[in-house]
Short mmCIF file of C-alpha atoms in Angstrom, two decimals:
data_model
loop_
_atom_site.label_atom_id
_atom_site.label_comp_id
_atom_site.label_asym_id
_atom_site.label_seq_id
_atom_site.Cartn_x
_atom_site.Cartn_y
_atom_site.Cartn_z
CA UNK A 1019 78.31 109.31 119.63
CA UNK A 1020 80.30 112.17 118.16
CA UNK A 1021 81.48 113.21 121.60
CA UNK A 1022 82.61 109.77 122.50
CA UNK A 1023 84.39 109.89 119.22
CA UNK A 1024 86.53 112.82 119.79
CA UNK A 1025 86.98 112.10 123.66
CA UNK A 1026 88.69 108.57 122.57
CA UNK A 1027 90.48 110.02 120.41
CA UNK A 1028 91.95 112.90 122.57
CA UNK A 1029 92.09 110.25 125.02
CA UNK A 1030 94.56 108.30 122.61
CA UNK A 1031 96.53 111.31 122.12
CA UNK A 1032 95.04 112.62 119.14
CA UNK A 1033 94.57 116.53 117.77
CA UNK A 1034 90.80 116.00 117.67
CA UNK A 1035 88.05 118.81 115.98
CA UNK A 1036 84.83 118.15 116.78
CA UNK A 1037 82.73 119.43 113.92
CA UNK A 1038 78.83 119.59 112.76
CA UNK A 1039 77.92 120.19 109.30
CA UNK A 1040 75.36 122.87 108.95
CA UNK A 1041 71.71 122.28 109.59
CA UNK A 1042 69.42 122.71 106.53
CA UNK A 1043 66.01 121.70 107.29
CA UNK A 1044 62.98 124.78 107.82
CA UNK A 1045 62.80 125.77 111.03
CA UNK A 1046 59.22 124.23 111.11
CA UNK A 1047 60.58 120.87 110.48
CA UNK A 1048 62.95 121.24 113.16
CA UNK A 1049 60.25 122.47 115.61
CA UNK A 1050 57.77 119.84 114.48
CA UNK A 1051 60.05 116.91 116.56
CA UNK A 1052 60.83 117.80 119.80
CA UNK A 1053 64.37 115.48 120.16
CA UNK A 1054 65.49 117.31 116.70
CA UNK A 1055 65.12 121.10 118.50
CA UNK A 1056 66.36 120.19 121.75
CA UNK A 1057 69.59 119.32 119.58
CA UNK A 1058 69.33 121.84 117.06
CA UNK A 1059 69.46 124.14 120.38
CA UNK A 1060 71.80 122.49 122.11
CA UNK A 1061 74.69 122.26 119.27
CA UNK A 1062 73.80 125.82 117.25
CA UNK A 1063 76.46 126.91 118.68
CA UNK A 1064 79.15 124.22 117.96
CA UNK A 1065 82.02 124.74 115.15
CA UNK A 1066 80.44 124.09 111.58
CA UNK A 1067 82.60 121.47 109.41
CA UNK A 1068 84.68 122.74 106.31
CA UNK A 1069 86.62 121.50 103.56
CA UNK A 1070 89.43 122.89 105.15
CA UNK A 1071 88.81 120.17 108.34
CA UNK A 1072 89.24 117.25 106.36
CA UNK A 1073 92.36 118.51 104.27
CA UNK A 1074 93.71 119.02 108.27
CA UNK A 1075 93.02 115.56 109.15
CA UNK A 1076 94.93 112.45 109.03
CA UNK A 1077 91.88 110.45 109.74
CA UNK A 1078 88.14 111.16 109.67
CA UNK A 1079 85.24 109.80 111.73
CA UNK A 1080 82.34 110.85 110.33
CA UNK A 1081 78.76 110.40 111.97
CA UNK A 1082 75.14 110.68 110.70
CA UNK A 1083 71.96 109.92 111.26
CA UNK A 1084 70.22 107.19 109.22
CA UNK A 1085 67.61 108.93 106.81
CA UNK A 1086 65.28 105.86 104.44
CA UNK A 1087 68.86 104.10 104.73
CA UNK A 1088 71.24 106.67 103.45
CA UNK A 1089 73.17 109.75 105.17
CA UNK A 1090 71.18 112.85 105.98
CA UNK A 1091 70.99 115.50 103.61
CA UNK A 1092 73.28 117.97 105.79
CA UNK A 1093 75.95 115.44 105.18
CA UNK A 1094 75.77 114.88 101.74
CA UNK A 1095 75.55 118.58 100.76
CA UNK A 1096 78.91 119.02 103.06
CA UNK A 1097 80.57 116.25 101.24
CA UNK A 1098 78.95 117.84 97.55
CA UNK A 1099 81.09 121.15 98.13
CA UNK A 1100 84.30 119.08 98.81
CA UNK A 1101 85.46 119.00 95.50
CA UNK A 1102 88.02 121.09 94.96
CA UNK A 1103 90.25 119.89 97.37
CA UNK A 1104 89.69 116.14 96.10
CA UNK A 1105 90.22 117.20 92.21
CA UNK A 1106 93.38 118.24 94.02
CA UNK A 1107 94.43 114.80 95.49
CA UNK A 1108 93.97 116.63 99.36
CA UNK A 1109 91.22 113.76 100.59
CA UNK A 1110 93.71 111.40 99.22
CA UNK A 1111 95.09 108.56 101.56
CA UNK A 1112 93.38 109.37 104.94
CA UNK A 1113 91.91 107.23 107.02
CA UNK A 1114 88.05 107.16 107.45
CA UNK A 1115 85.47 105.26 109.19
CA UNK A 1116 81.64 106.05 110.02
CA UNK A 1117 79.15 105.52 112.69
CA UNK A 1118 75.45 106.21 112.62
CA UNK A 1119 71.72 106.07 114.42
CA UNK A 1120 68.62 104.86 114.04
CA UNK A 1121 65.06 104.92 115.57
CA UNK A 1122 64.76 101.47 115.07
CA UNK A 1123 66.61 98.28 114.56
CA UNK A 1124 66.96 97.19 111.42
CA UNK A 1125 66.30 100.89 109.92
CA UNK A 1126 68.98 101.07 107.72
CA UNK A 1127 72.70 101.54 109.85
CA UNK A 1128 74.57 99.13 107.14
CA UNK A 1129 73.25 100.91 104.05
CA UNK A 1130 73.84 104.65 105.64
CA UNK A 1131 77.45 103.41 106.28
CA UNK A 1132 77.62 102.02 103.17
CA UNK A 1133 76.55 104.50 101.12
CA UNK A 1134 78.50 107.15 103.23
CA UNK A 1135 81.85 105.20 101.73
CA UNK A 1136 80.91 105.33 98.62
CA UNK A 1137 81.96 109.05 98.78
CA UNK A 1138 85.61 107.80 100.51
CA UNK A 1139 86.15 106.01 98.01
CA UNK A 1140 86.01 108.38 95.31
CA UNK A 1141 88.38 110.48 97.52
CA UNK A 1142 90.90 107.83 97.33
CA UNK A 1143 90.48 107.54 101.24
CA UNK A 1144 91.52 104.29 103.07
CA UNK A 1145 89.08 103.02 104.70
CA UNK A 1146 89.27 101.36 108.22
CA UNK A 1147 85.90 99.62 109.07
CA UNK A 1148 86.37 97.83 112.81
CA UNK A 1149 85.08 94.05 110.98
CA UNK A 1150 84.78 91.42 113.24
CA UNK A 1151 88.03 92.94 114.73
CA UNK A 1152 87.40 92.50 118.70
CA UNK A 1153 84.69 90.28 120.51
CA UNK A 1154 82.19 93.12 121.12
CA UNK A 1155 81.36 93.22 117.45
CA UNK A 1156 79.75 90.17 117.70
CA UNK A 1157 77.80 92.13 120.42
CA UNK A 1158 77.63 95.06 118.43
CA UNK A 1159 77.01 93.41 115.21
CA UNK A 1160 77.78 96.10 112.84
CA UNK A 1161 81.05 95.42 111.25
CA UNK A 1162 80.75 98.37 109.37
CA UNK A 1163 81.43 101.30 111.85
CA UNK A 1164 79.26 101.43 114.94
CA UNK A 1165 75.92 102.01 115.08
CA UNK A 1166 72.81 102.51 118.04
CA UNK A 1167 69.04 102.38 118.33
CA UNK A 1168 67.67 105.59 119.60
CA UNK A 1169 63.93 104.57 119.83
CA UNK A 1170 61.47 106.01 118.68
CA UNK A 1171 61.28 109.26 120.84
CA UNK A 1172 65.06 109.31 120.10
CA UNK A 1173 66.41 109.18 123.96
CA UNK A 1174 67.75 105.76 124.17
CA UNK A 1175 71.25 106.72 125.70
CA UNK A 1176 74.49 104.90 124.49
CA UNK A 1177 74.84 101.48 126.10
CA UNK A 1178 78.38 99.74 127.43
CA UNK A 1179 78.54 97.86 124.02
CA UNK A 1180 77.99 101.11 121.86
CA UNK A 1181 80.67 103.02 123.95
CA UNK A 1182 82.79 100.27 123.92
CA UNK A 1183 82.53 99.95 119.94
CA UNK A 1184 82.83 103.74 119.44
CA UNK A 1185 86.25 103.22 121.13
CA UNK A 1186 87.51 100.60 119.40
CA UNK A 1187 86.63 102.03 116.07
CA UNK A 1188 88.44 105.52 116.85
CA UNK A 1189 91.28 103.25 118.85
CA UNK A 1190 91.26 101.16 115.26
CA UNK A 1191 91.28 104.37 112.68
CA UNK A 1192 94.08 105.87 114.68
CA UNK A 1193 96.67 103.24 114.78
CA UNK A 1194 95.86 103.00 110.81
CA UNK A 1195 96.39 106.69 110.15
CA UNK A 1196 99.68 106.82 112.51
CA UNK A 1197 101.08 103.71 110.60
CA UNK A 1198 100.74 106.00 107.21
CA UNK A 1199 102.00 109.15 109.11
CA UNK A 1200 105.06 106.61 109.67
#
């Protein structure tokens, strides 16, 4: 989802980063579901998130997996060490939107992107949900941000309506955040 994300957005003409917050979990937690490794192996390499990357950005996607209905931990502790730069007014009137995954429908997408605002709004950040904006919500049905149903053995790939609503959203947060920039 991430990658669709930042390829829209380049796509759109955008200066995208594509960033991962740091893992946290024990390794043995990691090795104990095969899906989490394979990723944990695949993006251990990628650039790790900093405060610094949001002060940079004019608008912010961010993207998380659904954990009992909230954001996952790596997340949250991320967003914990941001505050210096918003006691400073620097995650201030940006742009941001969300998008997340579950294993199963109905396992908490609104309530992760929900409770993932709560923090924008505390930075003073505009948010820039995609509502009932375009026909494929309706298909979609999250009006939220975007969200997908892995399955259970997490490998249910991204479907025409998911890409389609990943594109609108970044499509949507960008013509907010240039409108500001104006």
């Amino acid at each position: 989802m991430a990658e669709r994300v930042a390829a829209a957005g380049e796509k759109a003409g955008a200066e995208v980063r594509l960033r991962q917050v740091p893992e946290l979990a024990p390794q043995e937690a990691i090795a104990s579901n095969a899906a989490w490794s394979q990723h944990f192996d695949q993006t251990k390499d990628e650039p790790k998130a900093t405060v610094d990357d949001l002060v940079w950005a004019d608008a912010v996607l961010f993207g998380t997996p659904t954990r009992y209905g909230n954001i996952a931990s790596q997340l949250k502790q991320y967003l914990d060490t941001t505050g210096g730069a918003w006691a400073q007014g620097k995650l201030a009137g940006k742009v941001y939107a969300g998008f997340t995954a579950t294993q199963t429908a109905h396992g908490g997408q609104e309530s992760t992107l929900l409770a993932l605002y709560n923090t924008v709004y505390h930075f003073g950040g505009i948010l820039v949900p995609p509502g009932y904006t375009d026909p494929l919500k309706f298909a979609d049905g999250n009006p939220y941000g975007v969200s997908h149903v892995t399955g259970a053995n997490n490998d249910a790939p991204l479907g025409d309506v998911q890409l389609a609503a990943l594109d609108h959203l970044t499509e949507r947060v960008l013509t907010y955040a240039a409108k500001l920039a104006a």
